[in-house]
Coordinates of C-alpha atoms in Angstrom, one line a residue:
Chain Z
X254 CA 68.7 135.3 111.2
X255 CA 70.4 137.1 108.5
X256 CA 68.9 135.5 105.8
X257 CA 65.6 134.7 107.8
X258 CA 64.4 138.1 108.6
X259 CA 64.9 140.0 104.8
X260 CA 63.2 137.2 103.3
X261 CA 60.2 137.5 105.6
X262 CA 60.4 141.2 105.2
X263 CA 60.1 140.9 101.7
X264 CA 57.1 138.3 101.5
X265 CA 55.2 140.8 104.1
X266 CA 56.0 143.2 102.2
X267 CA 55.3 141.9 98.6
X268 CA 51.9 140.3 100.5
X269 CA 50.4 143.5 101.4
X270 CA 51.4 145.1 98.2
X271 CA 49.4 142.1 96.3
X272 CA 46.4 141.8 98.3
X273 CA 45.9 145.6 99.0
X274 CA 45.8 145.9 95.3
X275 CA 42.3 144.4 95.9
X276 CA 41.1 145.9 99.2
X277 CA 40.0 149.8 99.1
X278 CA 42.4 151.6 101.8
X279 CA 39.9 153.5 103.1
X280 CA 37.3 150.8 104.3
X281 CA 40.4 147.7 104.9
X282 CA 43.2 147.7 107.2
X283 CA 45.5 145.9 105.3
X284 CA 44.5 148.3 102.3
X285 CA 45.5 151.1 104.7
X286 CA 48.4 149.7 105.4
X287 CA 49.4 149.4 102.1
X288 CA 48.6 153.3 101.6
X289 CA 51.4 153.4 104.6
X290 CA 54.2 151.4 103.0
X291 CA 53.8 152.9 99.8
X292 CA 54.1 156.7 101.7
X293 CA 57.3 155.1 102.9
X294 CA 58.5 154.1 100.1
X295 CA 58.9 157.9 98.6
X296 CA 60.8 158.6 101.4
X297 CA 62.9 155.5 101.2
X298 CA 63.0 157.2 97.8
X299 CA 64.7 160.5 98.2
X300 CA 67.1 158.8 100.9
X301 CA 68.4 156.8 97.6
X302 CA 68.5 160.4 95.7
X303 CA 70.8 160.9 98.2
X304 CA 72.8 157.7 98.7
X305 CA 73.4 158.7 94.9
X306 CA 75.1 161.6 95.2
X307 CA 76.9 160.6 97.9
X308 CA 78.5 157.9 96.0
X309 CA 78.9 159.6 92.8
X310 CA 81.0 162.0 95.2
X311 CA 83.1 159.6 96.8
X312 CA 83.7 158.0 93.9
X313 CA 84.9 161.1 91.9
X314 CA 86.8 161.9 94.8
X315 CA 88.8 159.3 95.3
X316 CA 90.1 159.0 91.4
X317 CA 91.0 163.1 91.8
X318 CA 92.5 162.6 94.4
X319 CA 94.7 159.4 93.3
X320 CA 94.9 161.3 90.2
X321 CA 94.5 159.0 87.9
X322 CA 94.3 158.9 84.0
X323 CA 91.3 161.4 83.1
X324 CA 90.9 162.4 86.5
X325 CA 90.0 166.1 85.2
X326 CA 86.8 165.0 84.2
X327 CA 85.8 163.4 87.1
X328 CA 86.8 166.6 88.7
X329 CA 84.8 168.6 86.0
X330 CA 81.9 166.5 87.4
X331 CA 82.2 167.0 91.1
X332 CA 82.6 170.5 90.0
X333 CA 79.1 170.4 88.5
X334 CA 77.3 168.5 91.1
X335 CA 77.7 171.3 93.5
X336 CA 77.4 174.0 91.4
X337 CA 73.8 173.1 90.7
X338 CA 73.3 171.5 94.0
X339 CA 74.4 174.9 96.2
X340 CA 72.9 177.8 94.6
X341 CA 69.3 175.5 94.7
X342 CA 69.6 174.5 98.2
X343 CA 70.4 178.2 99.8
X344 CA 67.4 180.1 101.6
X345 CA 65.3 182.7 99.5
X346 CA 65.0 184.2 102.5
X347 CA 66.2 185.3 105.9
X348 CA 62.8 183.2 107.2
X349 CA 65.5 180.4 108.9
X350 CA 68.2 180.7 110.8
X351 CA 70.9 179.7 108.0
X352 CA 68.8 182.7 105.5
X353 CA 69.4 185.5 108.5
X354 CA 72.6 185.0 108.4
X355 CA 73.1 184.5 105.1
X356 CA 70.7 187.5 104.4
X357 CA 73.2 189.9 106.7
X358 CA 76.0 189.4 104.8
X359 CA 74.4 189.6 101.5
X360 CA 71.9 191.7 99.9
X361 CA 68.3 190.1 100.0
X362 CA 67.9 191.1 96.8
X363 CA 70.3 188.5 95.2
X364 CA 67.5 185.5 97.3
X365 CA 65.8 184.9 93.9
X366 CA 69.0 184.1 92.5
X367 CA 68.5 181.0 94.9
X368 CA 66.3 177.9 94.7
X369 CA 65.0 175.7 91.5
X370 CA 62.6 178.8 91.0
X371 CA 62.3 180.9 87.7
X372 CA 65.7 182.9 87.2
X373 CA 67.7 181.5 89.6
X374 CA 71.0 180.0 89.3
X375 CA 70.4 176.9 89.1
X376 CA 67.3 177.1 86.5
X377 CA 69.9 178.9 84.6
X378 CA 72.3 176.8 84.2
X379 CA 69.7 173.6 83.6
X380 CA 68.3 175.6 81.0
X381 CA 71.1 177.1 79.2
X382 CA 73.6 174.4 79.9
X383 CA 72.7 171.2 81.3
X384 CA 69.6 171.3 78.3
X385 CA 71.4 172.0 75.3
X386 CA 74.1 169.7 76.1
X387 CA 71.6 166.6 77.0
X388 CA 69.8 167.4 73.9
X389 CA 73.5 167.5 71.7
X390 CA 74.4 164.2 73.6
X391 CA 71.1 162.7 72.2
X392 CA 71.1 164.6 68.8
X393 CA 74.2 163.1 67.8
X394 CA 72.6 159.3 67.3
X395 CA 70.9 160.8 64.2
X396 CA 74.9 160.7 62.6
X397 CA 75.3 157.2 64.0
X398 CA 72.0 155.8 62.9
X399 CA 72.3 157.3 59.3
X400 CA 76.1 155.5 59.5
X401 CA 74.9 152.1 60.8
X402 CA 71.7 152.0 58.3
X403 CA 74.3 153.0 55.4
X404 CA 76.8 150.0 56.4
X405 CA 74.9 147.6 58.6
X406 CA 71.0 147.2 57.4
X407 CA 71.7 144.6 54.6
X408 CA 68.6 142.5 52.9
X409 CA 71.3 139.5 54.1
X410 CA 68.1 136.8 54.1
X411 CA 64.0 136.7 54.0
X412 CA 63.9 137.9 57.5
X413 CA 66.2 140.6 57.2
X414 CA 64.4 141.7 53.9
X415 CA 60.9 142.4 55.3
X416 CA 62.5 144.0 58.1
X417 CA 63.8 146.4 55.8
X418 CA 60.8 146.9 53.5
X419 CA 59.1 147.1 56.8
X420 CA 61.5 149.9 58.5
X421 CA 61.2 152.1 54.6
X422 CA 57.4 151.9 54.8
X423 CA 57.0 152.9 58.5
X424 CA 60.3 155.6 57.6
X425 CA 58.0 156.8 54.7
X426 CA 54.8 156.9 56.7
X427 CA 56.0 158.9 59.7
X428 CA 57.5 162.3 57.4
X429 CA 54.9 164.0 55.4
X430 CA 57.1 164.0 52.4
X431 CA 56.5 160.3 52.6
X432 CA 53.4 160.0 52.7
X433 CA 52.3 162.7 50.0
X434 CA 55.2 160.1 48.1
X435 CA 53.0 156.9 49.4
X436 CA 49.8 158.8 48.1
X437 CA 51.0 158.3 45.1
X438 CA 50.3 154.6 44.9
X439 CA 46.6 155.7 46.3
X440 CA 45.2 157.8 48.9
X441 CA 44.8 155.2 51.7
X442 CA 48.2 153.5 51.7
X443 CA 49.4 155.3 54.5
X444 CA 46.0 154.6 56.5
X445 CA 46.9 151.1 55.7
X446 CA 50.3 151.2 57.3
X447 CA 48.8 152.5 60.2
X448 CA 46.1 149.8 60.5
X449 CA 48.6 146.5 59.0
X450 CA 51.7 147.6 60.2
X451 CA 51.5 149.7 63.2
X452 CA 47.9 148.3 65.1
X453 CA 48.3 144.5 62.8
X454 CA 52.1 142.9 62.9
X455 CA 53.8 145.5 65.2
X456 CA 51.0 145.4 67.9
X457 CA 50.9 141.4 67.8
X458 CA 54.8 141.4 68.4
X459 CA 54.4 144.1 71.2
X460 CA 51.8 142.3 73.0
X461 CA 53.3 138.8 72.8
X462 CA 56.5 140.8 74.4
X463 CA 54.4 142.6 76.8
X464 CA 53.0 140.0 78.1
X465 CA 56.3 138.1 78.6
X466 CA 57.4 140.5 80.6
X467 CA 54.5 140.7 82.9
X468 CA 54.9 136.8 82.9
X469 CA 58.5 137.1 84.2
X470 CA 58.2 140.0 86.5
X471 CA 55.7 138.1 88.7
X472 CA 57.7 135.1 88.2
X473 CA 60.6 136.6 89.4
X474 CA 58.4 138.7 92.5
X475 CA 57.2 135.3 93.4
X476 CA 60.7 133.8 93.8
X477 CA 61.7 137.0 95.6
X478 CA 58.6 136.9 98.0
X479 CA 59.5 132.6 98.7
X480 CA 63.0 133.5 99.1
X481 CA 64.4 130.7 96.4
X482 CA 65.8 134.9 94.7
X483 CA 68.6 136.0 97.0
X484 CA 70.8 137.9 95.2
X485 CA 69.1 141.2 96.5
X486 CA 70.9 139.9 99.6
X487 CA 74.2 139.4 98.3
X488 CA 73.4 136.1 97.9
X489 CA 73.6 133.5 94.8
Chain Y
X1276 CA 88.6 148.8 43.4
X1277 CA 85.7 149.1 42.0
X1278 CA 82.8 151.6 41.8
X1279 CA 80.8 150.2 44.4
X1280 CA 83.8 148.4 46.7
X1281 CA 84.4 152.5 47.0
X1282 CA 80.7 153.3 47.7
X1283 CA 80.7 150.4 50.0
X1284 CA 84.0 151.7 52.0
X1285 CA 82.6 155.6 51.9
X1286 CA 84.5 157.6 54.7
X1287 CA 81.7 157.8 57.5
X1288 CA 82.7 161.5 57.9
X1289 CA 80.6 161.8 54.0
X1290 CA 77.8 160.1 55.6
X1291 CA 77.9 162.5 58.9
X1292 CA 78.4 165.9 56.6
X1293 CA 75.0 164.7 54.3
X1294 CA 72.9 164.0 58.0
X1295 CA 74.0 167.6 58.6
X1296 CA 72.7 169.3 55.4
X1297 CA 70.0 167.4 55.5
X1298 CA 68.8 168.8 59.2
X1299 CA 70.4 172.7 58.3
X1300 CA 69.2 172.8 54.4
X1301 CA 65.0 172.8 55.7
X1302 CA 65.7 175.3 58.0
X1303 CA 66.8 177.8 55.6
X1304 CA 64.4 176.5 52.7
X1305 CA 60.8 176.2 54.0
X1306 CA 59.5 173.1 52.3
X1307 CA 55.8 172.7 53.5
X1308 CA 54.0 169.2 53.1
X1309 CA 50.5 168.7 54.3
X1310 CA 50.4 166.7 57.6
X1311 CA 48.4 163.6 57.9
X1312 CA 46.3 163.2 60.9
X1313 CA 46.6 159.4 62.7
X1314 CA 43.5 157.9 64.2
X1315 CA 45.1 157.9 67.4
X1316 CA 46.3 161.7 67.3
X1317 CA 42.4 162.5 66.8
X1318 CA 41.1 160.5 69.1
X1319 CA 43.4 162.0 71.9
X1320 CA 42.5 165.1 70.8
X1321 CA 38.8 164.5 70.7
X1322 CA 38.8 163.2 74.3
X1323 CA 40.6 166.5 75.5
X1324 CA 37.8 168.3 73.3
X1325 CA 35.3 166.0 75.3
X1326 CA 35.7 167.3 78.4
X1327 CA 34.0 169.8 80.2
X1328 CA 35.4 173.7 80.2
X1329 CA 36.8 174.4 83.4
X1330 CA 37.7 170.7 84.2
X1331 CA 40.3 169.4 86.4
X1332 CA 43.3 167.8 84.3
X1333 CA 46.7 166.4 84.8
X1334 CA 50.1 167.1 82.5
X1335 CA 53.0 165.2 83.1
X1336 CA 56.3 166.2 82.2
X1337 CA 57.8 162.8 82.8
X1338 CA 61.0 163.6 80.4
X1339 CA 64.4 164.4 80.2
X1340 CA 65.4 167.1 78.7
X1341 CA 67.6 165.0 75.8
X1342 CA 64.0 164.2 74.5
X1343 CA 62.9 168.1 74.0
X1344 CA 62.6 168.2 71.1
X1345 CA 60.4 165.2 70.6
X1346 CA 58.6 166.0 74.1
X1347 CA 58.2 169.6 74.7
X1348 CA 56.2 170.6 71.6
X1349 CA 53.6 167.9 72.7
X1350 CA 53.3 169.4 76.7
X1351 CA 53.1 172.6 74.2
X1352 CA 50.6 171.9 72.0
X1353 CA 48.5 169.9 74.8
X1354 CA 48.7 173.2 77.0
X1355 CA 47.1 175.2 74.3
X1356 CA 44.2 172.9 74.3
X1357 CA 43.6 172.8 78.0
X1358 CA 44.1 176.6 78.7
X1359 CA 42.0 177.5 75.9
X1360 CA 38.8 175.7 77.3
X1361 CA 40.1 177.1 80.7
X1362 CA 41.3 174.0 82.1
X1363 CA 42.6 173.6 85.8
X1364 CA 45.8 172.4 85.3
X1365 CA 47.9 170.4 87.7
X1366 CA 51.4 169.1 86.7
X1367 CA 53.9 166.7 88.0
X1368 CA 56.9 164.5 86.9
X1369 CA 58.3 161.3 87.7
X1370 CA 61.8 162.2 86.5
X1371 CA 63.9 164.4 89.0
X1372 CA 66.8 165.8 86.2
X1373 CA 65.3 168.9 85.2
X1374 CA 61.4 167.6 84.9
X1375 CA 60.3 170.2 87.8
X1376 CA 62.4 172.9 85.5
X1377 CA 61.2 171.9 82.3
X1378 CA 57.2 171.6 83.9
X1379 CA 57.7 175.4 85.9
X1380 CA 59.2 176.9 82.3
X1381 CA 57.0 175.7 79.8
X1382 CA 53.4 175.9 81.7
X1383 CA 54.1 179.5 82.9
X1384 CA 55.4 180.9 79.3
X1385 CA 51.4 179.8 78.4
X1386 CA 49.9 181.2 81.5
X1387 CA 50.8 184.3 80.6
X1388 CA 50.0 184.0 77.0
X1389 CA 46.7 182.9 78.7
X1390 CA 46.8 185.2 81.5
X1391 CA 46.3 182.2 83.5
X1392 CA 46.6 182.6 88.0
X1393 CA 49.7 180.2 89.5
X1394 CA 47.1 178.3 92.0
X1395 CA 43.9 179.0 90.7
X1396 CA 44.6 178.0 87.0
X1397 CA 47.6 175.5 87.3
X1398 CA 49.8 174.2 89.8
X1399 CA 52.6 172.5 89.6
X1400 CA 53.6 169.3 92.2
X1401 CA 57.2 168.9 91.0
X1402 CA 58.9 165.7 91.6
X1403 CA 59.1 163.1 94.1
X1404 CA 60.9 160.3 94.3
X1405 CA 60.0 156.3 93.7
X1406 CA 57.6 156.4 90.8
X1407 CA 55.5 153.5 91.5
X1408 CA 54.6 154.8 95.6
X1409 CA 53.7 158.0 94.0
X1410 CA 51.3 157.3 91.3
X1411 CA 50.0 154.6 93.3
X1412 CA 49.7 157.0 96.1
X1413 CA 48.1 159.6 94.7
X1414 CA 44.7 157.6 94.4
X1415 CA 44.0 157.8 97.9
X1416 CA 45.4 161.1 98.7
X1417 CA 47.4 163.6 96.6
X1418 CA 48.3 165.9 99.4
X1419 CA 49.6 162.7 101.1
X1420 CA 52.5 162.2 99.1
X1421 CA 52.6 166.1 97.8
X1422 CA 52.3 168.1 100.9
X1423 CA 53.6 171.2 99.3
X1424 CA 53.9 172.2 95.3
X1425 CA 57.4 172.5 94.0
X1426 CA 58.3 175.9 95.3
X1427 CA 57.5 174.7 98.5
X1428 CA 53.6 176.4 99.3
X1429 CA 51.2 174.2 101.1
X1430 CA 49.1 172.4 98.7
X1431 CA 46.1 173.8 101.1
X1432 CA 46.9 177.6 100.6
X1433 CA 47.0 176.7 96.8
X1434 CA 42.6 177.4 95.6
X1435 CA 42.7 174.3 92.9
X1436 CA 44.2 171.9 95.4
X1437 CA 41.5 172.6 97.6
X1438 CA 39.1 170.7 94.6
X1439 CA 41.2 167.8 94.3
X1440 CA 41.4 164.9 96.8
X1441 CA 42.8 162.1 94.6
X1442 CA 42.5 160.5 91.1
X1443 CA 38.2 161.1 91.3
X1444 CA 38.5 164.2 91.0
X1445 CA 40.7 164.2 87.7
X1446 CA 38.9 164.0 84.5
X1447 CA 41.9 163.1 82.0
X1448 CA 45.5 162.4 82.6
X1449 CA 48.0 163.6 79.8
X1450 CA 51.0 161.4 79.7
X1451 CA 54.0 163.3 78.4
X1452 CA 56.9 161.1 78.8
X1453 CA 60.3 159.3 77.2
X1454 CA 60.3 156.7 79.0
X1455 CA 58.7 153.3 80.9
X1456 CA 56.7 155.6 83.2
X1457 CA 53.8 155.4 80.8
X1458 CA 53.1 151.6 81.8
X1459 CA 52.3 152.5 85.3
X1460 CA 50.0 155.5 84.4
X1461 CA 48.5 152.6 82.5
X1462 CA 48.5 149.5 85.3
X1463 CA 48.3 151.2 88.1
X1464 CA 46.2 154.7 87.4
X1465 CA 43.8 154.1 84.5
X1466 CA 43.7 149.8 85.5
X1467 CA 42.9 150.7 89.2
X1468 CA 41.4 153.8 89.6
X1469 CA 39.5 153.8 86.2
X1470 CA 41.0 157.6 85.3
X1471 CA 41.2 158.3 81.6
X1472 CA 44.6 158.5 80.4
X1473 CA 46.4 160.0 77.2
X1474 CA 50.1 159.2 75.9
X1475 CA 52.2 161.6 74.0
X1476 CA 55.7 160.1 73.7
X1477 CA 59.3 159.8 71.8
X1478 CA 59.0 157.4 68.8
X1479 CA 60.8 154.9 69.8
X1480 CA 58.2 154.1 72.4
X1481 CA 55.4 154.7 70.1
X1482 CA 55.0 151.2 68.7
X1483 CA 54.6 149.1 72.2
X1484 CA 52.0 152.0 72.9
X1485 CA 49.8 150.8 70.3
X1486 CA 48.6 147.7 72.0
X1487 CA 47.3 149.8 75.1
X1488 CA 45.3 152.2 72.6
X1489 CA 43.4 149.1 70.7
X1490 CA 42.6 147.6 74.1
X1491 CA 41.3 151.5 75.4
X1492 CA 43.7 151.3 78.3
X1493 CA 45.2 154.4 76.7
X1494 CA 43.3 156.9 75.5
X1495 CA 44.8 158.0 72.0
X1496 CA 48.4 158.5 71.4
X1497 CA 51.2 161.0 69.8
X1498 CA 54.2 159.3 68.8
X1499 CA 57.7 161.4 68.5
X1500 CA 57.6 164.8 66.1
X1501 CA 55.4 163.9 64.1
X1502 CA 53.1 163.0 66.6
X1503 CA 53.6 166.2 68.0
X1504 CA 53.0 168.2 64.5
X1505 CA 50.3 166.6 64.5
X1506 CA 48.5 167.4 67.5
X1507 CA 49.6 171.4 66.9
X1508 CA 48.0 171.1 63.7
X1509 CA 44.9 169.5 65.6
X1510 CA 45.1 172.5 68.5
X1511 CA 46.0 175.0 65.4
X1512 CA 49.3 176.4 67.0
X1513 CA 52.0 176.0 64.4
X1514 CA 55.3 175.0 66.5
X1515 CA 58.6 174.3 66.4
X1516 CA 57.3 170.3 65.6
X1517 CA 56.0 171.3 62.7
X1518 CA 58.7 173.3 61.5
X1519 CA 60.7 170.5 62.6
X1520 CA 59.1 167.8 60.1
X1521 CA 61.3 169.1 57.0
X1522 CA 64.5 168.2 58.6
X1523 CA 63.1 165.1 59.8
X1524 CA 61.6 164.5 56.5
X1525 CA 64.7 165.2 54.8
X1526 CA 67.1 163.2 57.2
X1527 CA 64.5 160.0 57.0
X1528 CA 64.5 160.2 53.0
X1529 CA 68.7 160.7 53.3
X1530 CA 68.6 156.7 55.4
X1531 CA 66.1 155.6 53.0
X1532 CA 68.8 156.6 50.4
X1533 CA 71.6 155.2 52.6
X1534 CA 69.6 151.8 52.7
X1535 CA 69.4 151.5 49.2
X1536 CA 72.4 152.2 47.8
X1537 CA 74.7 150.2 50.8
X1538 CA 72.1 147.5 49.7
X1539 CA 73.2 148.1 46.1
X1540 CA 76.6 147.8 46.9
X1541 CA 76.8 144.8 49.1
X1542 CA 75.2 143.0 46.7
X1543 CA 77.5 144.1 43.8
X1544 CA 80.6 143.6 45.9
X1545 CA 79.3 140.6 47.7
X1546 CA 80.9 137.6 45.3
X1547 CA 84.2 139.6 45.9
X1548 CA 83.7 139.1 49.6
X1549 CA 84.5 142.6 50.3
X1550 CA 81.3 145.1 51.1
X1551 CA 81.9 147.6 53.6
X1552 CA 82.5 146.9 57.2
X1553 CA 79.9 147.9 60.0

C-alpha cells in the first residue's frame, strides 16, 4: 500500500494534467478538474516556501548551537532571515487583533514602516542591502571569466579553434565598439553574424538540445506516471 | 623563464586589476559608439508599437535582483513604451526574492513620471508560488489564483482588474526574466492560449531564445545590455544600459585581448610543456 497508492496518485495526477491540456475547463469536467489541481498546486506551493525556511532554520540552528567551525555565519544568516521576515509580516494597522495591540503600544504612525510596501523596513533593506550585495555576488564572475578566458580558452584542436573564432565574433558583435570595428570589413558583417551565427549554427544546436530535453522530460514523466521512477518515493 | 612562460604564469590579481579599469575607466571617459539595432529588438518593438493605445498588457519581472543590471533597464525601457501610449499595465513575477520589490519600485518611479493611477493604470499581482499552476492558471481565471494584488487589495476593488478575466483579455505579454521561466510563457501561455509573447532576458539565455523567435512562438527578443540599449535607443530614453555599453565594450575587447595573447603564449611555451595553469 505504500508504494501502491503514490504511484496511482501520480498517474491520476499526471493523467488529468495530460488530457486536460486538450479539453477547455470551462465546457469538460476533467478540464475543470485540472483548473482544480493546478489551484492546489500554488498552495501546495507556498506550504514548500515555508517548509524552506523552516529547514534552513533548523539547520542553522543546530550548527550555532553545536557551535561548530564557521558557525557565525550560519548565525549571521538566521539573523537575516528574521530580520526581513518580521518587520514584513507585522500589521500596518490596528484592523486585527495582533495590529490593536501592537498599535497600543506603539505609535500608528511607525505601521508604514511595516509590510513589503514602499519604505518599509523590509523594502529597505532588499533594496539597499540584499540588492547591492546579489548584484556584487554576480558582478564578480566578470574577474573570473576574464581569468579563465586568459588561462583556459586555448585553440588546443579544430574544435576548440572555431569555438574560439566563434566566441570573438559573437564577443565583437554584441559591444558597439565591435561592431563599428566589424564594419570595417563591410557594413553587413555584423547582420551576418546575426543571421549565420546566432539564427544559423547557434539556433540548430539550441533546437537539437531543446528538443532533447522535451524528449527526456516526457520520458522520464511517463516512467514516473507507470511507476517503473521511484526515487520520488525514496525508492531506487 | 622566458618572455612568454612569464606572460603565460601572469599573477591573476594583474588580470583582476585590468577587468577593473576596464569597467571604472568608461565611466569617467564617455566614449559613445553608435548602437546597432537587431532584427529581433525591432520586431519586439514594433509589436509593442502595434498595439492599440489604451490596451491591456502584461510586464513580468521574473528576475533576481543579481541580474539588475542586465534586467531592469529592459522592464525600464519597456515601461516607457507602454505608459507613453497609455497602456494598462498589469505586472507579476514568478520569482519570490525580491521580484514583488523590484516590480512595486520600478513601475511606480514611471507612474509618476507618467502621472499614471495605482489601479486604473497599472497593477501589480506580486508573486505566488509554483510557477507552472500559475501561469497555467491564469488562462482560465486570473483572480482565481490572484485574489488580491500584492499589497493585499481585492483584485475586484482594483478598476483595470475589473477588464481582465484571463489571458483573452491581454493583448501582449512582456517577458522580463533571467531565468527558465521564459519556456513556460512560451509552452504553456503563447502554445495554449495563443497570447502574443515578447522576451527580454540576460545574455546568457539569449541564444536558446533564438529558436522560439524564428518559429514566432516568441515575439521578438532583447538579449542582456545590449539588448537592453537597444531597445532604449528604440523607445528614445537614454538609460543606464546605454551608458553601461562602454564598460561592457571595454571589458569584452580586454577578453578578446586576454584570448589572444594566452593563445600566443601557450603556443610559444607549448614544446617546453610549460604554459600556464588554469
Amino acid at each position: 500500500m505504500k508504494t501502491t497508492l503514490p504511484v496511482i496518485v501520480a498517474f491520476l495526477s499526471g493523467l488529468i494534467m495530460v488530457v486536460g491540456f486538450f479539453l477547455n475547463p470551462e465546457k469538460s469536467f476533467l478540464g475543470n478538474v485540472e483548473e482544480e489541481v493546478l489551484r492546489w498546486g500554488t498552495i501546495v506551493g507556498g506550504f514548500t516556501l515555508l517548509l524552506g525556511v523552516v529547514s534552513l532554520v533548523r539547520v542553522n540552528s543546530r550548527t550555532v548551537s553545536q557551535k561548530k567551525q564557521g558557525w557565525i555565519f550560519n548565525l549571521i544568516t538566521l539573523i537575516s532571515v528574521f530580520a526581513m521576515a518580521i518587520p514584513s509580516m507585522i500589521p500596518l494597522s490596528s484592523k486585527s487583533a495582533i495590529g490593536s495591540v501592537l498599535y497600543s503600544i506603539i505609535p500608528a504612525s511607525w505601521g508604514g514602516l511595516f509590510g513589503t510596501g514602499p519604505d518599509s523596513i523590509y523594502d529597505w533593506m532588499f533594496n539597499y542591502l540584499e540588492s547591492p550585495m546579489m548584484a556584487t555576488m554576480f558582478a564578480m564572475l566578470a574577474f573570473y571569466i576574464a581569468s579563465a578566458a586568459y588561462r583556459a580558452f586555448r585553440a588546443r584542436n579544430t574544435e576548440a579553434t572555431l569555438l574560439l573564432l566563434t566566441a570573438v565574433l559573437v564577443m565583437l558583435w554584441r559591444i558597439p565598439m565591435g561592431e563599428a570595428f566589424l564594419r570595417l570589413f563591410g557594413d553587413n558583417v555584423p547582420q551576418y553574424i546575426n543571421s549565420f551565427v546566432m539564427n544559423g549554427v547557434n539556433m540548430a544546436v539550441q533546437r537539437g538540445i531543446i528538443i532533447g530535453a522535451a524528449l527526456g522530460a516526457a520520458s522520464m514523466s511517463l516512467r514516473i506516471m507507470l511507476g517503473i521512477e521511484r526515487t520520488y518515493m525514496g525508492k531506487g | 623563464m622566458s618572455f612568454w612562460e612569464k606572460v603565460s604564469n601572469i599573477d591573476r590579481r594583474w588580470i583582476y586589476f585590468l577587468v577593473a579599469v576596464s569597467v571604472v575607466f568608461p565611466m569617467l571617459v564617455v566614449i559613445k559608439f553608435p548602437i546597432g539595432i537587431t532584427p529581433e529588438a525591432k520586431q519586439l518593438y514594433d509589436a509593442v508599437e502595434a498595439l492599440p493605445d489604451s490596451s491591456i498588457v502584461f510586464l513580468t519581472f521574473d528576475y533576481y535582483p543579481s541580474t539588475l543590471a542586465e534586467t531592469e533597464p529592459i522592464s525600464i525601457a519597456a515601461l516607457n513604451q507602454m505608459f507613453r501610449k497609455n497602456m494598462k499595465i498589469i505586472t507579476m513575477t514568478t520569482v519570490p526574492l525580491g521580484g514583488p520589490s523590484i516590480a512595486e519600485r520600478v513601475t511606480r518611479k514611471l507612474a509618476n513620471k507618467y502621472n499614471k493611477v495605482y489601479g486604473i493604470d497599472f497593477v501589480n499581482l506580486g508573486y505566488k508560488a509554483n510557477y507552472v499552476a500559475v501561469l497555467k492558471g491564469m488562462g482560465s481565471s486570473i483572480e482565481s489564483i490572484y485574489p488580491a494584488d500584492n499589497a493585499g487589495t481585492p483584485l475586484k476593488d482594483l478598476p483595470l482588474m475589473s477588464k481582465v478575466r484571463n489571458y483573452n483579455d491581454v493583448k501582449f505579454i512582456f517577458v522580463v526574466a533571467d531565468n527558465g521561466i521564459v519556456d513556460y510563457w512560451i509552452s504553456i501561455v503563447n502554445a495554449q492560449y495563443g497570447t502574443p509573447v515578447g522576451a527580454g532576458v540576460t545574455a546568457v539565455m539569449a541564444p536558446k531564445m533564438y529558436s522560439f523567435v524564428e518559429a514566432k512562438q516568441l515575439t521578438g527578443l532583447l538579449g542582456g545590455m545590449k539588448g537592453a540599449a537597444e531597445y532604449e535607443r528604440l523607445v528614445n530614453h537614454e538609460g543606464t544600459a546605454t551608458r553601461g555599453m562602454d564598460a561592457q565594450s571595454m571589458v569584452h575587447l580586454l577578453i578578446i585581448f586576454f584570448v589572444i595573447v594566452g593563445n600566443i603564449g601557450y603556443f610559444a611555451t607549448r614544446k617546453s610543456g610549460r604554459s600556464g595553469q588554469v
